[in-house]
Amino acid sequence: MKRSMRGLLGLVVGLGLWGTTTAHAAPNLVRWPAVQPLTARTCTLQEKQTKLYQLNHATMHLTATGTAKLTTGWVRVGQVMVTQNGRLVTYWQVRNARLHRAGWVLADAVHVPGASSKDIVTPKRAPMPVKTTYQRRVAITTVGTSHYLSLVGAGRYTQPRVIFHPTAAYLATMGVQNKPDTLLQQAGYRDHYHFKTALYLPQQLGLRNLGDPQSAAFSLNNRYLYVMYVDDQQPGQASQAGWVVRYDWQRLMALGAGRPGKMAMLRVAAAHQFDGKLTPFDRQVLAAIEVGPEFTAGHAQSLALNPQTNELWFISNAARNQNDTITRLNTQSLTPDARVIFTTGRGHLGDELAFDENGTAYYWTHASQLRTSKVDLYRGSIATTGVHFEAATEGLANNPGFFTQSTGYDEATGKLYLVADESITSLPVAKWGHWTARQVGEANFAGQREFEGLVFMHGVDQGFLLTNRGTELMRMVVDKQS
């Protein structure tokens, strides 16, 4: 047992299950070595003319060195992910003792016995044509914010730029975490809560890198968790590739994914699938995970469910020099099926999105990364027929942190949450545009984590933080006050 676990741990590190992540707006990340050793596995090449490449370790460029000639007798021993034409491409290192040859080949051209793409559940419904609506009227119709509320913190709780690091527990276990981690609140007022691991997410599944989640949303009945990813090799612009993975939350919880001692099951199943060593239990775990196809996603940090229409929407383009785009995600194909292209006039569309129980949409922006930067808040409506937002007449005089990351809405409390890295501000929606300093709360944390999203279940008071290094969903736990 110990011996097999050591092998699994080596595989987890070899696969880079924390990943070679270089997320947009998040430099200075700790990285695993670019070339990752893998457990030696006999493999075959798809065809005799499979191209072999030589890797320049200094520049991470690959140069063609000929063809393989034979399809059998090869052993896969390593992996590397490189950026080519703006996309993340996986190569495997292979050797052939009979031919006295070695080199790198595209992973798609290699078959490892036991590892099958059929082990990964994909949508049964094929991608649909995307219905596009071009909106002529300007989407933001008000002049803008006329007053900014000074907060109790007066900027003391505005978090500066955070240098992200993997957690100590992640490094200590090499990603195979079976106990929940905790992220405690460091400072703040009004809001008193901390976060505790609810679900450790896989960092890689098949050839798909899952190391850079951007947003998440629960289905209306809270059965499914939808997580939106990007390939982490492109800036957060309209052309960035992404995809959605649907996790059967209820099924995974029933299997024990949220219980200490079994919490590593998703990462272990993903590692076993990659190496062709799936157990019957691994197959149960993977059957609860559905991996959608790639599509043009943009920054992807705004996936949100409208409870009134049961539709998933995300902002696929909010670049200042381009038309804005809001896109609807089809829950069957996990690909877009509708989008609205529009302009905001003098306003600015943010990269975050949340809906309340009535279907009202919210987002927020701030102009710079300074603690004195003011927050503008917007609410409105989103439909396939058009988009309309109005700015709140009152904004906030201080922003939560360096980068805007997410917007969350709690149906149980009626609170809207403005999320930056390691810092969250909350305010009641019922007092929209007429807040007082006593109604706004701020909370700071100090775990050097990237706060990708804050998502709430529907109809119940349960919130979850989507965070990275490694990827997990952490439950919001309210702290008792004496």
Short mmCIF file of C-alpha atoms in Angstrom, two decimals:
data_model
loop_
_atom_site.label_atom_id
_atom_site.label_comp_id
_atom_site.label_asym_id
_atom_site.label_seq_id
_atom_site.Cartn_x
_atom_site.Cartn_y
_atom_site.Cartn_z
CA MET A 1 0.00 0.00 0.00
CA LYS A 2 2.74 2.45 0.91
CA ARG A 3 4.66 1.59 -2.21
CA SER A 4 1.71 2.17 -4.51
CA MET A 5 0.90 5.46 -2.80
CA ARG A 6 4.45 6.70 -3.34
CA GLY A 7 4.05 5.88 -7.01
CA LEU A 8 0.78 7.78 -7.08
CA LEU A 9 2.36 10.77 -5.37
CA GLY A 10 5.15 10.81 -7.93
CA LEU A 11 2.56 10.68 -10.68
CA VAL A 12 0.59 13.52 -9.17
CA VAL A 13 3.68 15.71 -9.14
CA GLY A 14 4.74 14.44 -12.55
CA LEU A 15 1.40 15.33 -14.03
CA GLY A 16 1.72 18.78 -12.56
CA LEU A 17 -1.71 18.43 -10.95
CA TRP A 18 -1.24 21.82 -9.41
CA GLY A 19 -0.32 22.68 -12.96
CA THR A 20 2.01 24.89 -14.91
CA THR A 21 -0.46 27.69 -14.32
CA THR A 22 0.34 31.20 -15.47
CA ALA A 23 -3.03 32.87 -15.01
CA HIS A 24 -3.71 36.28 -16.50
CA ALA A 25 -3.12 39.08 -14.00
CA ALA A 26 -1.32 36.71 -11.68
CA PRO A 27 2.47 36.81 -12.22
CA ASN A 28 5.17 35.47 -9.91
CA LEU A 29 3.49 32.09 -9.56
CA VAL A 30 5.36 29.10 -8.22
CA ARG A 31 5.71 26.55 -11.04
CA TRP A 32 6.60 22.90 -11.29
CA PRO A 33 9.48 22.08 -13.66
CA ALA A 34 8.38 22.52 -17.26
CA VAL A 35 9.44 18.97 -18.21
CA GLN A 36 7.52 16.50 -16.08
CA PRO A 37 8.71 12.89 -15.64
CA LEU A 38 5.95 10.29 -15.93
CA THR A 39 5.76 6.68 -14.81
CA ALA A 40 7.19 4.63 -17.71
CA ARG A 41 4.35 3.14 -19.73
CA THR A 42 4.37 1.02 -22.88
CA CYS A 43 2.57 2.85 -25.67
CA THR A 44 1.93 2.77 -29.39
CA LEU A 45 1.99 5.55 -31.94
CA GLN A 46 -1.03 6.19 -34.09
CA GLU A 47 0.85 5.80 -37.39
CA LYS A 48 4.30 4.97 -38.78
CA GLN A 49 4.82 8.51 -40.01
CA THR A 50 4.32 10.08 -36.57
CA LYS A 51 6.59 13.12 -36.31
CA LEU A 52 9.35 13.16 -33.70
CA TYR A 53 10.55 16.41 -32.17
CA GLN A 54 13.58 17.58 -30.20
CA LEU A 55 12.97 19.88 -27.23
CA ASN A 56 15.17 22.90 -26.58
CA HIS A 57 15.04 23.08 -22.78
CA ALA A 58 16.30 26.66 -22.72
CA THR A 59 13.70 28.15 -25.06
CA MET A 60 10.99 25.44 -24.72
CA HIS A 61 10.71 25.19 -28.50
CA LEU A 62 10.32 21.93 -30.39
CA THR A 63 12.07 21.16 -33.68
CA ALA A 64 11.08 18.31 -36.01
CA THR A 65 13.74 15.57 -36.26
CA GLY A 66 12.09 13.03 -38.55
CA THR A 67 9.42 10.34 -38.27
CA ALA A 68 9.02 7.32 -36.01
CA LYS A 69 8.94 4.57 -38.72
CA LEU A 70 7.48 1.98 -36.28
CA THR A 71 4.30 2.26 -34.18
CA THR A 72 5.22 -0.36 -31.54
CA GLY A 73 8.03 -0.78 -29.03
CA TRP A 74 7.70 2.71 -27.55
CA VAL A 75 7.68 3.75 -23.90
CA ARG A 76 6.23 7.05 -22.68
CA VAL A 77 8.44 8.64 -19.99
CA GLY A 78 7.74 12.37 -19.83
CA GLN A 79 5.41 15.26 -20.56
CA VAL A 80 5.71 18.92 -21.42
CA MET A 81 3.12 21.62 -22.13
CA VAL A 82 4.16 24.41 -24.47
CA THR A 83 2.42 27.39 -26.03
CA GLN A 84 2.05 27.24 -29.80
CA ASN A 85 0.02 29.78 -31.77
CA GLY A 86 -1.50 31.01 -28.55
CA ARG A 87 -2.71 27.54 -27.46
CA LEU A 88 -1.46 25.14 -24.81
CA VAL A 89 -0.21 21.95 -26.51
CA THR A 90 0.85 18.73 -24.74
CA TYR A 91 3.79 16.61 -25.94
CA TRP A 92 4.92 13.27 -24.56
CA GLN A 93 8.51 12.04 -24.45
CA VAL A 94 8.88 8.54 -25.88
CA ARG A 95 11.75 6.08 -26.28
CA ASN A 96 12.24 2.98 -28.42
CA ALA A 97 15.06 0.64 -27.34
CA ARG A 98 14.82 -1.41 -30.53
CA LEU A 99 15.32 1.62 -32.76
CA HIS A 100 17.67 3.38 -30.33
CA ARG A 101 15.53 6.45 -30.78
CA ALA A 102 13.92 8.94 -28.45
CA GLY A 103 12.02 12.16 -28.90
CA TRP A 104 8.86 14.13 -28.28
CA VAL A 105 5.54 13.52 -30.02
CA LEU A 106 2.14 15.17 -29.85
CA ALA A 107 0.17 13.52 -27.06
CA ASP A 108 -2.81 13.13 -29.39
CA ALA A 109 -0.66 10.82 -31.56
CA VAL A 110 0.09 8.38 -28.72
CA HIS A 111 -2.06 5.58 -27.35
CA VAL A 112 -1.35 4.31 -23.83
CA PRO A 113 -3.05 0.92 -23.26
CA GLY A 114 -5.65 1.15 -20.51
CA ALA A 115 -6.05 4.91 -20.72
CA SER A 116 -9.02 5.76 -22.90
CA SER A 117 -10.81 8.97 -23.75
CA LYS A 118 -13.99 6.98 -23.14
CA ASP A 119 -13.19 7.16 -19.43
CA ILE A 120 -13.93 10.89 -19.56
CA VAL A 121 -17.61 11.77 -19.75
CA THR A 122 -18.41 14.34 -22.43
CA PRO A 123 -21.72 16.01 -23.33
CA LYS A 124 -24.11 13.85 -25.32
CA ARG A 125 -25.50 16.87 -27.11
CA ALA A 126 -23.36 18.33 -29.89
CA PRO A 127 -22.52 22.06 -29.86
CA MET A 128 -25.30 24.18 -31.32
CA PRO A 129 -25.13 27.17 -33.65
CA VAL A 130 -24.80 30.38 -31.64
CA LYS A 131 -27.68 32.80 -32.13
CA THR A 132 -26.22 36.33 -32.17
CA THR A 133 -28.17 39.48 -31.36
CA TYR A 134 -26.66 42.86 -32.23
CA GLN A 135 -28.07 45.44 -29.85
CA ARG A 136 -28.29 48.95 -31.25
CA ARG A 137 -29.18 50.88 -28.12
CA VAL A 138 -26.48 51.61 -25.56
CA ALA A 139 -26.68 49.10 -22.71
CA ILE A 140 -25.91 51.51 -19.83
CA THR A 141 -28.48 54.28 -19.80
CA THR A 142 -27.69 56.36 -16.69
CA VAL A 143 -25.11 59.13 -16.40
CA GLY A 144 -23.34 57.33 -13.59
CA THR A 145 -22.47 57.43 -9.92
CA SER A 146 -22.99 60.78 -8.19
CA HIS A 147 -21.87 59.94 -4.64
CA TYR A 148 -19.30 57.59 -3.09
CA LEU A 149 -19.79 56.20 0.41
CA SER A 150 -16.78 56.35 2.73
CA LEU A 151 -16.37 52.97 4.41
CA VAL A 152 -15.55 52.30 8.05
CA GLY A 153 -12.24 50.79 6.95
CA ALA A 154 -11.42 53.90 4.91
CA GLY A 155 -9.09 51.85 2.73
CA ARG A 156 -7.37 49.91 5.53
CA TYR A 157 -8.94 46.66 4.31
CA THR A 158 -8.23 47.19 0.64
CA GLN A 159 -5.87 44.33 -0.17
CA PRO A 160 -2.79 45.18 -2.26
CA ARG A 161 -1.57 42.93 -5.03
CA VAL A 162 -1.21 39.35 -3.81
CA ILE A 163 1.67 37.04 -4.76
CA PHE A 164 0.06 33.62 -5.01
CA HIS A 165 1.57 30.40 -3.66
CA PRO A 166 0.37 26.81 -3.35
CA THR A 167 -0.80 25.94 0.14
CA ALA A 168 1.48 24.19 2.61
CA ALA A 169 -0.90 21.21 2.74
CA TYR A 170 -0.88 20.90 -1.03
CA LEU A 171 2.90 20.83 -1.15
CA ALA A 172 3.17 18.47 1.84
CA THR A 173 0.79 15.93 0.27
CA MET A 174 1.91 16.55 -3.32
CA GLY A 175 -1.69 17.29 -4.17
CA VAL A 176 -3.25 14.18 -2.62
CA GLN A 177 -5.16 16.05 0.09
CA ASN A 178 -7.50 13.96 2.21
CA LYS A 179 -8.11 16.46 4.99
CA PRO A 180 -9.89 19.81 4.68
CA ASP A 181 -7.81 22.97 4.63
CA THR A 182 -8.85 26.18 6.37
CA LEU A 183 -8.55 29.82 5.33
CA LEU A 184 -9.07 32.10 8.32
CA GLN A 185 -10.17 35.72 8.26
CA GLN A 186 -7.30 38.01 9.20
CA ALA A 187 -9.12 41.31 9.65
CA GLY A 188 -12.39 43.07 8.91
CA TYR A 189 -15.67 44.21 10.39
CA ARG A 190 -19.41 43.41 10.12
CA ASP A 191 -18.62 40.16 8.28
CA HIS A 192 -17.14 37.36 10.38
CA TYR A 193 -16.55 34.09 8.54
CA HIS A 194 -13.80 31.77 7.33
CA PHE A 195 -13.51 29.14 4.59
CA LYS A 196 -13.04 25.36 4.92
CA THR A 197 -12.49 22.89 2.08
CA ALA A 198 -15.68 21.35 0.73
CA LEU A 199 -14.31 19.73 -2.45
CA TYR A 200 -10.81 19.30 -3.87
CA LEU A 201 -11.03 19.61 -7.65
CA PRO A 202 -8.76 17.76 -10.11
CA GLN A 203 -5.89 19.73 -11.60
CA GLN A 204 -5.84 17.75 -14.85
CA LEU A 205 -8.18 15.28 -16.53
CA GLY A 206 -7.00 13.37 -19.57
CA LEU A 207 -5.10 15.94 -21.63
CA ARG A 208 -7.20 18.82 -20.32
CA ASN A 209 -5.44 21.18 -17.93
CA LEU A 210 -7.84 22.10 -15.10
CA GLY A 211 -5.36 24.24 -13.21
CA ASP A 212 -6.95 27.62 -14.00
CA PRO A 213 -10.63 27.83 -13.01
CA GLN A 214 -12.19 31.27 -13.36
CA SER A 215 -15.78 31.05 -12.12
CA ALA A 216 -18.47 28.65 -10.96
CA ALA A 217 -22.24 28.35 -10.58
CA PHE A 218 -24.68 25.86 -9.07
CA SER A 219 -27.68 24.52 -10.96
CA LEU A 220 -31.08 25.70 -9.75
CA ASN A 221 -31.66 22.48 -7.77
CA ASN A 222 -28.08 22.61 -6.41
CA ARG A 223 -27.28 19.19 -7.86
CA TYR A 224 -24.63 20.29 -10.35
CA LEU A 225 -21.63 22.57 -10.01
CA TYR A 226 -20.48 24.19 -13.25
CA VAL A 227 -16.86 25.37 -13.28
CA MET A 228 -15.48 27.47 -16.12
CA TYR A 229 -11.79 27.15 -17.04
CA VAL A 230 -9.34 28.79 -19.42
CA ASP A 231 -6.18 27.31 -20.91
CA ASP A 232 -4.10 29.85 -18.87
CA GLN A 233 -1.77 30.66 -21.76
CA GLN A 234 -3.54 33.70 -23.14
CA PRO A 235 -4.51 37.12 -21.75
CA GLY A 236 -8.07 37.57 -20.56
CA GLN A 237 -9.48 38.80 -23.83
CA ALA A 238 -12.29 37.80 -26.13
CA SER A 239 -10.12 35.30 -28.06
CA GLN A 240 -9.13 33.21 -25.04
CA ALA A 241 -10.08 29.53 -25.21
CA GLY A 242 -12.02 27.96 -22.35
CA TRP A 243 -14.43 25.19 -21.40
CA VAL A 244 -16.88 24.15 -18.69
CA VAL A 245 -16.75 21.07 -16.49
CA ARG A 246 -19.97 19.90 -14.84
CA TYR A 247 -19.53 18.18 -11.47
CA ASP A 248 -22.42 16.17 -10.05
CA TRP A 249 -22.14 17.72 -6.61
CA GLN A 250 -24.75 15.52 -4.94
CA ARG A 251 -23.25 12.33 -6.36
CA LEU A 252 -19.70 13.27 -5.35
CA MET A 253 -20.84 14.17 -1.83
CA ALA A 254 -22.64 10.81 -1.63
CA LEU A 255 -19.39 9.07 -2.62
CA GLY A 256 -17.62 10.87 0.22
CA ALA A 257 -15.68 13.58 -1.60
CA GLY A 258 -16.48 16.02 1.20
CA ARG A 259 -15.46 13.71 4.06
CA PRO A 260 -11.97 13.65 5.62
CA GLY A 261 -10.08 10.56 4.54
CA LYS A 262 -11.74 10.43 1.10
CA MET A 263 -11.33 14.00 -0.12
CA ALA A 264 -8.53 13.19 -2.60
CA MET A 265 -10.79 10.94 -4.67
CA LEU A 266 -11.16 13.31 -7.65
CA ARG A 267 -7.43 13.91 -7.99
CA VAL A 268 -6.61 10.22 -7.47
CA ALA A 269 -9.17 9.14 -10.08
CA ALA A 270 -7.79 11.70 -12.53
CA ALA A 271 -4.23 10.43 -11.97
CA HIS A 272 -5.31 6.80 -12.39
CA GLN A 273 -7.19 7.64 -15.58
CA PHE A 274 -4.14 9.35 -17.04
CA ASP A 275 -2.01 6.29 -16.33
CA GLY A 276 -4.57 3.67 -17.40
CA LYS A 277 -5.04 2.20 -13.92
CA LEU A 278 -8.65 2.99 -13.13
CA THR A 279 -10.34 1.11 -10.30
CA PRO A 280 -14.11 0.49 -10.18
CA PHE A 281 -14.39 3.28 -7.61
CA ASP A 282 -12.41 5.65 -9.83
CA ARG A 283 -14.93 5.02 -12.57
CA GLN A 284 -17.77 5.97 -10.22
CA VAL A 285 -15.99 9.22 -9.45
CA LEU A 286 -15.28 10.06 -13.09
CA ALA A 287 -18.88 9.24 -14.05
CA ALA A 288 -19.90 12.24 -11.94
CA ILE A 289 -17.68 14.61 -13.95
CA GLU A 290 -18.58 15.83 -17.44
CA VAL A 291 -15.91 17.67 -19.46
CA GLY A 292 -17.21 20.07 -22.09
CA PRO A 293 -15.49 20.94 -25.38
CA GLU A 294 -13.29 23.99 -25.92
CA PHE A 295 -14.80 27.21 -27.22
CA THR A 296 -13.94 30.90 -27.29
CA ALA A 297 -14.66 31.96 -23.71
CA GLY A 298 -12.91 35.27 -23.05
CA HIS A 299 -11.79 35.89 -19.47
CA ALA A 300 -14.47 33.44 -18.25
CA GLN A 301 -14.60 34.78 -14.68
CA SER A 302 -18.32 35.58 -14.69
CA LEU A 303 -20.34 32.35 -15.04
CA ALA A 304 -23.65 32.84 -13.20
CA LEU A 305 -27.13 31.29 -13.14
CA ASN A 306 -30.29 33.35 -13.48
CA PRO A 307 -32.76 31.59 -11.11
CA GLN A 308 -35.76 33.15 -12.85
CA THR A 309 -34.96 31.73 -16.29
CA ASN A 310 -32.67 28.84 -15.26
CA GLU A 311 -30.07 30.10 -17.76
CA LEU A 312 -26.30 30.24 -17.38
CA TRP A 313 -24.65 33.45 -18.65
CA PHE A 314 -21.11 34.76 -18.76
CA ILE A 315 -19.36 37.87 -20.04
CA SER A 316 -17.19 36.77 -22.95
CA ASN A 317 -15.82 40.19 -23.85
CA ALA A 318 -15.49 43.36 -21.81
CA ALA A 319 -12.44 44.86 -23.51
CA ARG A 320 -12.54 48.65 -23.61
CA ASN A 321 -11.58 48.87 -27.28
CA GLN A 322 -14.15 46.33 -28.51
CA ASN A 323 -17.90 45.76 -28.40
CA ASP A 324 -19.07 44.02 -25.23
CA THR A 325 -20.48 40.51 -25.42
CA ILE A 326 -22.62 38.49 -23.02
CA THR A 327 -23.04 34.80 -23.84
CA ARG A 328 -25.50 32.10 -22.77
CA LEU A 329 -24.16 28.60 -22.02
CA ASN A 330 -26.21 25.58 -23.04
CA THR A 331 -26.33 23.21 -20.06
CA GLN A 332 -26.65 20.12 -22.30
CA SER A 333 -23.77 20.71 -24.70
CA LEU A 334 -21.73 22.88 -22.27
CA THR A 335 -21.09 25.29 -25.16
CA PRO A 336 -22.57 28.70 -26.04
CA ASP A 337 -25.92 28.82 -27.83
CA ALA A 338 -26.70 32.56 -27.78
CA ARG A 339 -24.91 35.88 -27.35
CA VAL A 340 -25.67 39.58 -27.31
CA ILE A 341 -23.18 42.09 -28.71
CA PHE A 342 -23.59 45.68 -27.56
CA THR A 343 -21.89 48.90 -26.46
CA THR A 344 -21.89 50.59 -23.06
CA GLY A 345 -21.40 54.20 -24.14
CA ARG A 346 -19.45 56.07 -21.49
CA GLY A 347 -19.90 53.25 -18.99
CA HIS A 348 -17.69 50.19 -18.61
CA LEU A 349 -18.80 46.58 -18.44
CA GLY A 350 -17.05 44.60 -15.72
CA ASP A 351 -15.81 41.02 -15.93
CA GLU A 352 -18.01 39.79 -13.05
CA LEU A 353 -21.66 38.76 -12.94
CA ALA A 354 -24.28 37.62 -10.43
CA PHE A 355 -28.10 37.30 -10.41
CA ASP A 356 -30.53 37.65 -7.53
CA GLU A 357 -33.61 35.47 -7.04
CA ASN A 358 -35.69 37.87 -9.18
CA GLY A 359 -33.33 37.59 -12.14
CA THR A 360 -31.71 41.01 -11.71
CA ALA A 361 -28.09 41.01 -12.86
CA TYR A 362 -25.22 42.76 -11.03
CA TYR A 363 -21.60 43.66 -11.67
CA TRP A 364 -19.05 46.14 -10.35
CA THR A 365 -15.90 47.93 -11.49
CA HIS A 366 -13.11 50.07 -10.12
CA ALA A 367 -10.84 52.32 -12.13
CA SER A 368 -7.40 51.46 -10.78
CA GLN A 369 -5.53 49.19 -8.38
CA LEU A 370 -5.11 51.86 -5.68
CA ARG A 371 -6.88 51.57 -2.33
CA THR A 372 -8.50 54.96 -2.98
CA SER A 373 -10.01 53.70 -6.24
CA LYS A 374 -13.79 54.06 -6.17
CA VAL A 375 -16.28 51.27 -6.85
CA ASP A 376 -19.11 51.69 -9.35
CA LEU A 377 -22.01 49.26 -9.11
CA TYR A 378 -24.51 48.30 -11.81
CA ARG A 379 -27.71 46.27 -12.00
CA GLY A 380 -30.01 45.42 -14.86
CA SER A 381 -31.37 42.66 -17.08
CA ILE A 382 -29.91 40.11 -19.48
CA ALA A 383 -31.85 38.20 -22.14
CA THR A 384 -31.29 36.95 -25.67
CA THR A 385 -33.29 39.95 -26.88
CA GLY A 386 -30.99 42.52 -25.26
CA VAL A 387 -29.06 43.84 -22.28
CA HIS A 388 -29.77 46.86 -20.07
CA PHE A 389 -27.89 48.17 -17.00
CA GLU A 390 -28.12 51.22 -14.78
CA ALA A 391 -25.40 52.51 -12.49
CA ALA A 392 -26.20 52.93 -8.80
CA THR A 393 -26.22 56.61 -7.87
CA GLU A 394 -24.09 55.73 -4.85
CA GLY A 395 -20.82 53.82 -5.07
CA LEU A 396 -18.10 52.91 -2.57
CA ALA A 397 -15.14 55.15 -1.86
CA ASN A 398 -12.79 52.16 -1.39
CA ASN A 399 -12.42 48.96 -3.40
CA PRO A 400 -11.75 45.50 -1.90
CA GLY A 401 -8.47 44.83 -3.66
CA PHE A 402 -6.09 45.03 -6.58
CA PHE A 403 -8.05 42.99 -9.14
CA THR A 404 -11.81 42.57 -9.45
CA GLN A 405 -12.35 38.81 -9.41
CA SER A 406 -15.99 37.97 -8.81
CA THR A 407 -19.49 38.99 -7.78
CA GLY A 408 -21.57 36.73 -5.54
CA TYR A 409 -25.16 36.99 -4.35
CA ASP A 410 -26.65 35.17 -1.34
CA GLU A 411 -30.40 34.63 -1.81
CA ALA A 412 -30.83 33.82 1.89
CA THR A 413 -29.40 37.09 3.19
CA GLY A 414 -29.89 39.41 0.22
CA LYS A 415 -26.21 40.38 0.31
CA LEU A 416 -24.09 41.18 -2.71
CA TYR A 417 -20.40 40.32 -2.40
CA LEU A 418 -17.59 42.11 -4.25
CA VAL A 419 -14.62 39.76 -4.44
CA ALA A 420 -10.96 40.63 -4.97
CA ASP A 421 -7.97 38.46 -4.11
CA GLU A 422 -7.97 37.78 -0.35
CA SER A 423 -10.49 40.57 0.27
CA ILE A 424 -14.29 40.67 0.08
CA THR A 425 -16.79 43.51 0.57
CA SER A 426 -20.50 42.90 1.19
CA LEU A 427 -23.55 45.15 1.00
CA PRO A 428 -27.34 44.64 1.12
CA VAL A 429 -29.12 44.74 -2.23
CA ALA A 430 -32.32 45.97 -0.54
CA LYS A 431 -30.60 49.31 0.14
CA TRP A 432 -29.40 49.68 -3.46
CA GLY A 433 -27.89 53.10 -4.05
CA HIS A 434 -28.67 54.27 -0.50
CA TRP A 435 -26.19 52.42 1.68
CA THR A 436 -24.78 53.59 4.99
CA ALA A 437 -21.35 52.74 6.33
CA ARG A 438 -22.96 50.54 9.01
CA GLN A 439 -24.47 48.28 6.33
CA VAL A 440 -21.24 47.49 4.47
CA GLY A 441 -18.82 44.79 5.65
CA GLU A 442 -15.22 44.00 4.74
CA ALA A 443 -13.22 40.82 5.28
CA ASN A 444 -9.53 40.15 4.64
CA PHE A 445 -7.58 36.90 4.48
CA ALA A 446 -3.89 36.03 4.34
CA GLY A 447 -3.44 32.68 2.64
CA GLN A 448 -1.77 33.98 -0.56
CA ARG A 449 -4.65 32.44 -2.51
CA GLU A 450 -6.24 33.62 -5.72
CA PHE A 451 -9.97 34.17 -5.13
CA GLU A 452 -11.48 33.00 -8.41
CA GLY A 453 -15.13 33.22 -7.45
CA LEU A 454 -17.73 33.31 -4.68
CA VAL A 455 -20.80 31.23 -5.51
CA PHE A 456 -23.94 30.52 -3.48
CA MET A 457 -26.43 27.69 -3.63
CA HIS A 458 -30.03 28.55 -4.40
CA GLY A 459 -32.67 28.72 -1.68
CA VAL A 460 -30.24 27.93 1.13
CA ASP A 461 -27.62 29.98 2.96
CA GLN A 462 -24.52 28.17 1.69
CA GLY A 463 -21.63 30.00 0.04
CA PHE A 464 -18.45 28.62 -1.49
CA LEU A 465 -15.14 30.16 -2.49
CA LEU A 466 -13.51 28.91 -5.68
CA THR A 467 -9.78 29.28 -5.17
CA ASN A 468 -6.50 28.10 -6.62
CA ARG A 469 -3.02 26.74 -5.72
CA GLY A 470 -4.36 23.95 -5.69
CA THR A 471 -7.85 24.17 -7.05
CA GLU A 472 -10.65 23.67 -4.55
CA LEU A 473 -14.08 24.82 -3.47
CA MET A 474 -14.16 26.07 0.14
CA ARG A 475 -17.35 26.43 2.19
CA MET A 476 -18.10 29.75 3.90
CA VAL A 477 -18.39 29.15 7.66
CA VAL A 478 -19.87 31.92 9.80
CA ASP A 479 -17.85 32.57 12.97
CA LYS A 480 -19.67 32.92 16.27
CA GLN A 481 -19.29 36.30 17.93
CA SER A 482 -18.99 36.55 21.71
#
